[in-house]
Short mmCIF file of C-alpha atoms and ligand atoms in Angstrom, two decimals:
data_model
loop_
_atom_site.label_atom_id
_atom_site.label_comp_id
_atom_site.label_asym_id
_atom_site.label_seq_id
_atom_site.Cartn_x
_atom_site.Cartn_y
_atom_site.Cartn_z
CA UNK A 1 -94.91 5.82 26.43
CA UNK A 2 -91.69 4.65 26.53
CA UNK A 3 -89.45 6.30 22.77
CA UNK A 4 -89.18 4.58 20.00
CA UNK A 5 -85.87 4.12 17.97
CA UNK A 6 -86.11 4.14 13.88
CA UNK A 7 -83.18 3.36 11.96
CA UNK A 8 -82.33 4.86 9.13
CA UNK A 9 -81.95 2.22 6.26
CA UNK A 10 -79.70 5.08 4.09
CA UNK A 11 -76.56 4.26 6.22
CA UNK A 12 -77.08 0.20 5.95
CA UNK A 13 -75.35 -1.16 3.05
CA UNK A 14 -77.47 -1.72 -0.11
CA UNK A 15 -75.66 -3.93 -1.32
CA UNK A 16 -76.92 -6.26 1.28
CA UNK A 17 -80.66 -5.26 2.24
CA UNK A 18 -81.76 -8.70 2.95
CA UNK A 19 -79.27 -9.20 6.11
CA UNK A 20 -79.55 -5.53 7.07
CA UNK A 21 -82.94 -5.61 7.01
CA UNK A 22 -83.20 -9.02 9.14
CA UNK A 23 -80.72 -7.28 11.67
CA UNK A 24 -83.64 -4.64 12.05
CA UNK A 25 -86.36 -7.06 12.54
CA UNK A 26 -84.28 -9.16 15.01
CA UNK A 27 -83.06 -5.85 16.84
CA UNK A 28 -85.19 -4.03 19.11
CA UNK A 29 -85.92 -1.18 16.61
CA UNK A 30 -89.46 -0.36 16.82
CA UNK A 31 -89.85 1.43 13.06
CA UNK A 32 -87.51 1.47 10.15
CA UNK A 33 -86.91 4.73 8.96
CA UNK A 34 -87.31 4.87 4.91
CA UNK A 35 -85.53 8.18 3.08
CA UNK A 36 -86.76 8.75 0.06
CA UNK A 37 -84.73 11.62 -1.90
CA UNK A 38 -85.49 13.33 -5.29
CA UNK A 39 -82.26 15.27 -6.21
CA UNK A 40 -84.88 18.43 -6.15
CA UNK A 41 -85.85 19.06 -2.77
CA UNK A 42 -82.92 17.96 -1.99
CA UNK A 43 -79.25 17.79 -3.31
CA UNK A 44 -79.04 14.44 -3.34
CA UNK A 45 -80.89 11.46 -4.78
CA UNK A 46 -81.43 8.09 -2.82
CA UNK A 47 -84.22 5.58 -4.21
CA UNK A 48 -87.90 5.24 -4.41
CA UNK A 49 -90.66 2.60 -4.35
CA UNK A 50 -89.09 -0.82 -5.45
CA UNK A 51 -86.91 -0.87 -3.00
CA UNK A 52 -89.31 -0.27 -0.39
CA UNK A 53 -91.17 -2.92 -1.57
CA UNK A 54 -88.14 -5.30 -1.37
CA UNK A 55 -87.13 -4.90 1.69
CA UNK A 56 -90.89 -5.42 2.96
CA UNK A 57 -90.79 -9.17 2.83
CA UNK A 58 -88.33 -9.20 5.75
CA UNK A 59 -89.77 -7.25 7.71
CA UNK A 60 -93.10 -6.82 10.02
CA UNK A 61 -92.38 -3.66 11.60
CA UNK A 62 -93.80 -0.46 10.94
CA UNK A 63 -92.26 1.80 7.68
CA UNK A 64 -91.90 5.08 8.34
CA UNK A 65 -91.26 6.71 5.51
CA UNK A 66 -89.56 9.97 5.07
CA UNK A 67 -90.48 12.04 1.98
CA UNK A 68 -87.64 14.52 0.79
CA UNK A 69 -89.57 15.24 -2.35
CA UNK A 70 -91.65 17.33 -4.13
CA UNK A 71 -94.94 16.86 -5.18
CA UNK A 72 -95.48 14.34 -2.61
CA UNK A 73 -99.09 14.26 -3.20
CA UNK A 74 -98.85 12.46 -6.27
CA UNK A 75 -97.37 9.33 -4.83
CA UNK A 76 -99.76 8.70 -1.91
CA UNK A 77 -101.08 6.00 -2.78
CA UNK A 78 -97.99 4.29 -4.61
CA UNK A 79 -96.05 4.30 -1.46
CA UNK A 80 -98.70 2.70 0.59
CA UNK A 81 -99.11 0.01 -2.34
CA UNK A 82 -95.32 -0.69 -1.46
CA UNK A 83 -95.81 -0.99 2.25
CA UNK A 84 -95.59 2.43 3.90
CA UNK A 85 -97.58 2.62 7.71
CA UNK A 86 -96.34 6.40 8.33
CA UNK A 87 -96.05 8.56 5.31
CA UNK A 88 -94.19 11.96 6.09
CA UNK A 89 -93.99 14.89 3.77
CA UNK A 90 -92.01 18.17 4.21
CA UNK A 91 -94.14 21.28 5.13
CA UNK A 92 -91.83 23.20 2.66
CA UNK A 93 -93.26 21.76 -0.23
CA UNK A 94 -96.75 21.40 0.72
CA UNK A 95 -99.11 24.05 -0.41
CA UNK A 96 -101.82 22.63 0.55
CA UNK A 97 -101.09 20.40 3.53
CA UNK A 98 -103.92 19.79 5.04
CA UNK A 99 -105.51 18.23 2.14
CA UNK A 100 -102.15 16.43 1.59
CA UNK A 101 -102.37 15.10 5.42
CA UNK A 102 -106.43 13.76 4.45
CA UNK A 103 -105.18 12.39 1.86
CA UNK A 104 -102.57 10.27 3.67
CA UNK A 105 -104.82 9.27 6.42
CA UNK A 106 -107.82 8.59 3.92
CA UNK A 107 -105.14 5.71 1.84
CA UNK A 108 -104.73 4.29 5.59
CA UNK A 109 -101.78 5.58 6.66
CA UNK A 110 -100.43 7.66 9.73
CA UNK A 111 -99.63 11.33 8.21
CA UNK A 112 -95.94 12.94 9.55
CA UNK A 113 -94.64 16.39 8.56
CA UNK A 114 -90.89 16.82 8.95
CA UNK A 115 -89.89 20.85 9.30
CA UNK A 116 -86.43 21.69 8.07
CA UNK A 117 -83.91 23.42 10.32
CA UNK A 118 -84.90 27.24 9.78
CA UNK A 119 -88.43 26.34 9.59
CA UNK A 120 -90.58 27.23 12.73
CA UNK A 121 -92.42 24.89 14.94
CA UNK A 122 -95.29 27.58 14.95
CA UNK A 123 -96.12 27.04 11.82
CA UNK A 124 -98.11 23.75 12.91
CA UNK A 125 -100.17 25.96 15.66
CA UNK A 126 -103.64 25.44 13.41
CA UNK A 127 -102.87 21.86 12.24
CA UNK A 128 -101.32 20.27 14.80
CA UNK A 129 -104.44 17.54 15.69
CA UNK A 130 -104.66 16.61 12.82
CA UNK A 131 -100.50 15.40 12.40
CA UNK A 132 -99.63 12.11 13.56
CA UNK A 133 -96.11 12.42 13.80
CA UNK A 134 -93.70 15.60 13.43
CA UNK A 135 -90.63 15.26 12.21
CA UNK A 136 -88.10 17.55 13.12
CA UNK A 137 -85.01 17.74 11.37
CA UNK A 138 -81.66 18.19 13.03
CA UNK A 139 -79.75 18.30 10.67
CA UNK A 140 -80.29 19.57 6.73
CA UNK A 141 -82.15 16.65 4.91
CA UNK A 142 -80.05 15.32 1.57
CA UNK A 143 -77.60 12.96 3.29
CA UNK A 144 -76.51 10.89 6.84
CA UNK A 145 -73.82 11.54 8.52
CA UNK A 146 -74.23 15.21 9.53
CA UNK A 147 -73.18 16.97 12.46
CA UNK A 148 -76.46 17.64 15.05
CA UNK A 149 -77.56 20.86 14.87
CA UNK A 150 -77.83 22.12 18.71
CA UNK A 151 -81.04 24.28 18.49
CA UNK A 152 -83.06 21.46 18.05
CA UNK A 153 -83.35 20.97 21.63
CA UNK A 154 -85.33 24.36 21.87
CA UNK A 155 -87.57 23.51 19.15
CA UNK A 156 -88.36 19.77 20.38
CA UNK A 157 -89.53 22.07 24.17
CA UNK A 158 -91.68 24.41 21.86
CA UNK A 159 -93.35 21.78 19.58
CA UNK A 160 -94.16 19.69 23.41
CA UNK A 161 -95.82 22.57 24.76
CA UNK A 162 -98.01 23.28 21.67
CA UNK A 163 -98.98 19.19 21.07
CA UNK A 164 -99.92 19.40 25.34
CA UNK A 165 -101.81 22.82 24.97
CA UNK A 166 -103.68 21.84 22.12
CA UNK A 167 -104.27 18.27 23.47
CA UNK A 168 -103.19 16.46 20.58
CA UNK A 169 -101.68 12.89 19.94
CA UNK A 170 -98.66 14.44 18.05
CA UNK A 171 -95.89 11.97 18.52
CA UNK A 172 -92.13 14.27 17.76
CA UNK A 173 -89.46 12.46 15.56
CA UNK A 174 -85.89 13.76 15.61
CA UNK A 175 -83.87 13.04 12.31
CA UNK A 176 -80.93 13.78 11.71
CA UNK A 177 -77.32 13.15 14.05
CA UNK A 178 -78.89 11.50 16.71
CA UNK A 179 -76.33 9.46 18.82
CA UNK A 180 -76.43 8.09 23.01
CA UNK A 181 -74.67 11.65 23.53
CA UNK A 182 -77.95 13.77 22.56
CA UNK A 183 -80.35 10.93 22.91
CA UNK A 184 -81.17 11.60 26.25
CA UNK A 185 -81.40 14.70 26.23
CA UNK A 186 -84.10 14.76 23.02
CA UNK A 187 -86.52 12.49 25.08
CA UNK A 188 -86.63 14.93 28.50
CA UNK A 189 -87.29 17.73 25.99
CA UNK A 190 -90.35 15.77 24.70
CA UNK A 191 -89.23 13.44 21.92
CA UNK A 192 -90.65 10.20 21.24
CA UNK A 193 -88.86 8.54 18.39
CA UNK A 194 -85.46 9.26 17.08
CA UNK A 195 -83.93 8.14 14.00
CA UNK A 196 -80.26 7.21 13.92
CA UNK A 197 -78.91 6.30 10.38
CA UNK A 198 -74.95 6.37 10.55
CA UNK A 199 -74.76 6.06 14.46
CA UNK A 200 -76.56 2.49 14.13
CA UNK A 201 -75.16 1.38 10.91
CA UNK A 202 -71.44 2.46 10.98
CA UNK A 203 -71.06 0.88 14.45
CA UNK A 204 -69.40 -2.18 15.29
CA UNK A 205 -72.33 -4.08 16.70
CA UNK A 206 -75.78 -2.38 15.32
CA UNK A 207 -78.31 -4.38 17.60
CA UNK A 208 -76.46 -3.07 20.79
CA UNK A 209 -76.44 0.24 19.12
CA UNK A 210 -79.81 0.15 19.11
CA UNK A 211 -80.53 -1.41 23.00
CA UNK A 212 -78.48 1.10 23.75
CA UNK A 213 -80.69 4.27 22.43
CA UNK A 214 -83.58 1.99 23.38
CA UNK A 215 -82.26 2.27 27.48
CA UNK A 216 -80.14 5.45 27.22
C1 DX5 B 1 -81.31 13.02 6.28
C2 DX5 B 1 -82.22 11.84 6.55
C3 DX5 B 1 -81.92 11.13 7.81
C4 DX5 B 1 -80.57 10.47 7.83
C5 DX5 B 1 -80.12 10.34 9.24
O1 DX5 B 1 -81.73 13.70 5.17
O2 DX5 B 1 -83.56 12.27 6.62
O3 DX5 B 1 -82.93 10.21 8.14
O4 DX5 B 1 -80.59 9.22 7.21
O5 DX5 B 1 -78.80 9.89 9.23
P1 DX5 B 1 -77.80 10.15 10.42
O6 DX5 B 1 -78.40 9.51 11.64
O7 DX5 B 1 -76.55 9.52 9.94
O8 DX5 B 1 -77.70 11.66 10.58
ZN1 ZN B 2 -85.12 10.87 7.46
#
């Protein structure tokens, strides 16, 4: 499988979701990348469900949406009601993940866990079939923009050999600072999708942006 690119809708400008969001659909973006931000988990707050639900009536492609909350569990079934396809939670908040990842899967969505920067791949070891899609965070969740944090590279190798030992479907998101100067470099190690928020949006021409991560 060839990667995927996601674009992260936090760096487009909300003032203007309608044309931002067309841009996506029109580009060759494969996902759109949905952060969703609580001022608890993290320090930072961004916006919830009805704007997920706007910006669904421009768009067909999948929503993968990126919980930085807590308590995700208790809005499972209010995000897919707004459009959600992929529904990631953090495995720091997530006491009981494996009935939170059920749970996803049984409201008929793809279940993601995103690990934070200190967090440890091997925590997945006795889950891992049963997670769609990890995402790995390279940079600390709360806000775009952020430098790439270099030991990602080690962690994407780690979390490939585990999903090939344990013959699992796992695809590996990278969030967080991706640009064409680490892209490549994230897919030999064993990524599959990478999100790009400011690198995309911030840049003169987005949809070439995003051929260009697309081909890189
Ligand atoms: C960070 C978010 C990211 C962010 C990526 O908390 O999860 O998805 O939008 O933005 P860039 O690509 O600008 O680092
Ligand atoms: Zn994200």
């Amino acid at each position: 499988m060839s990667h995927l690119i996601a674009p992260s809708i936090l760096a487009a400008d909300f003032a203007n979701l309608q044309s931002e969001s067309e841009m996506l659909e029109k580009s060759n973006a494969d996902w759109f990348h949905i952060d969703v931000m609580d001022g608890v988990f993290v320090p930072n707050i961004s916006f919830g469900m009805p704007i997920i639900k706007a910006i669904k009536k421009f768009s067909n492609k999948p929503f993968d949406v990126h919980l930085m909350i807590v308590e995700p569990q208790k809005y499972i079934n209010d995000f897919k009601a707004v459009g959600a396809d992929i529904l990631t939670v953090h495995y720091e908040v997530c006491n009981h993940l494996h009935r939170t990842l059920q749970e996803i899967k049984a409201a008929g969505m793809k279940a993601g866990v995103a690990l934070n920067p200190h967090t440890n791949v091997n925590v997945l070891e006795n889950i891992i079939q049963d997670i769609d899609l990890v995402c790995i965070m390279s940079v600390n969740p709360g806000f775009g923009g952020q430098s790439f944090i270099e030991s990602t590279y080690e962690k994407v190798s780690t979390l490939k050999e585990m999903i090939v030992k344990k013959n699992a479907k796992t695809l590996i998101e990278i969030d967080g600072g991706v640009t064409s100067e680490n892209a490549r470099k994230l897919i030999d190690c064993g990524a599959d999708v990478l999100v790009a928020g400011s690198f995309v949006f911030k840049s003169d021409n987005p949809i070439e942006t995003i051929e260009n991560l697309k081909t890189v």
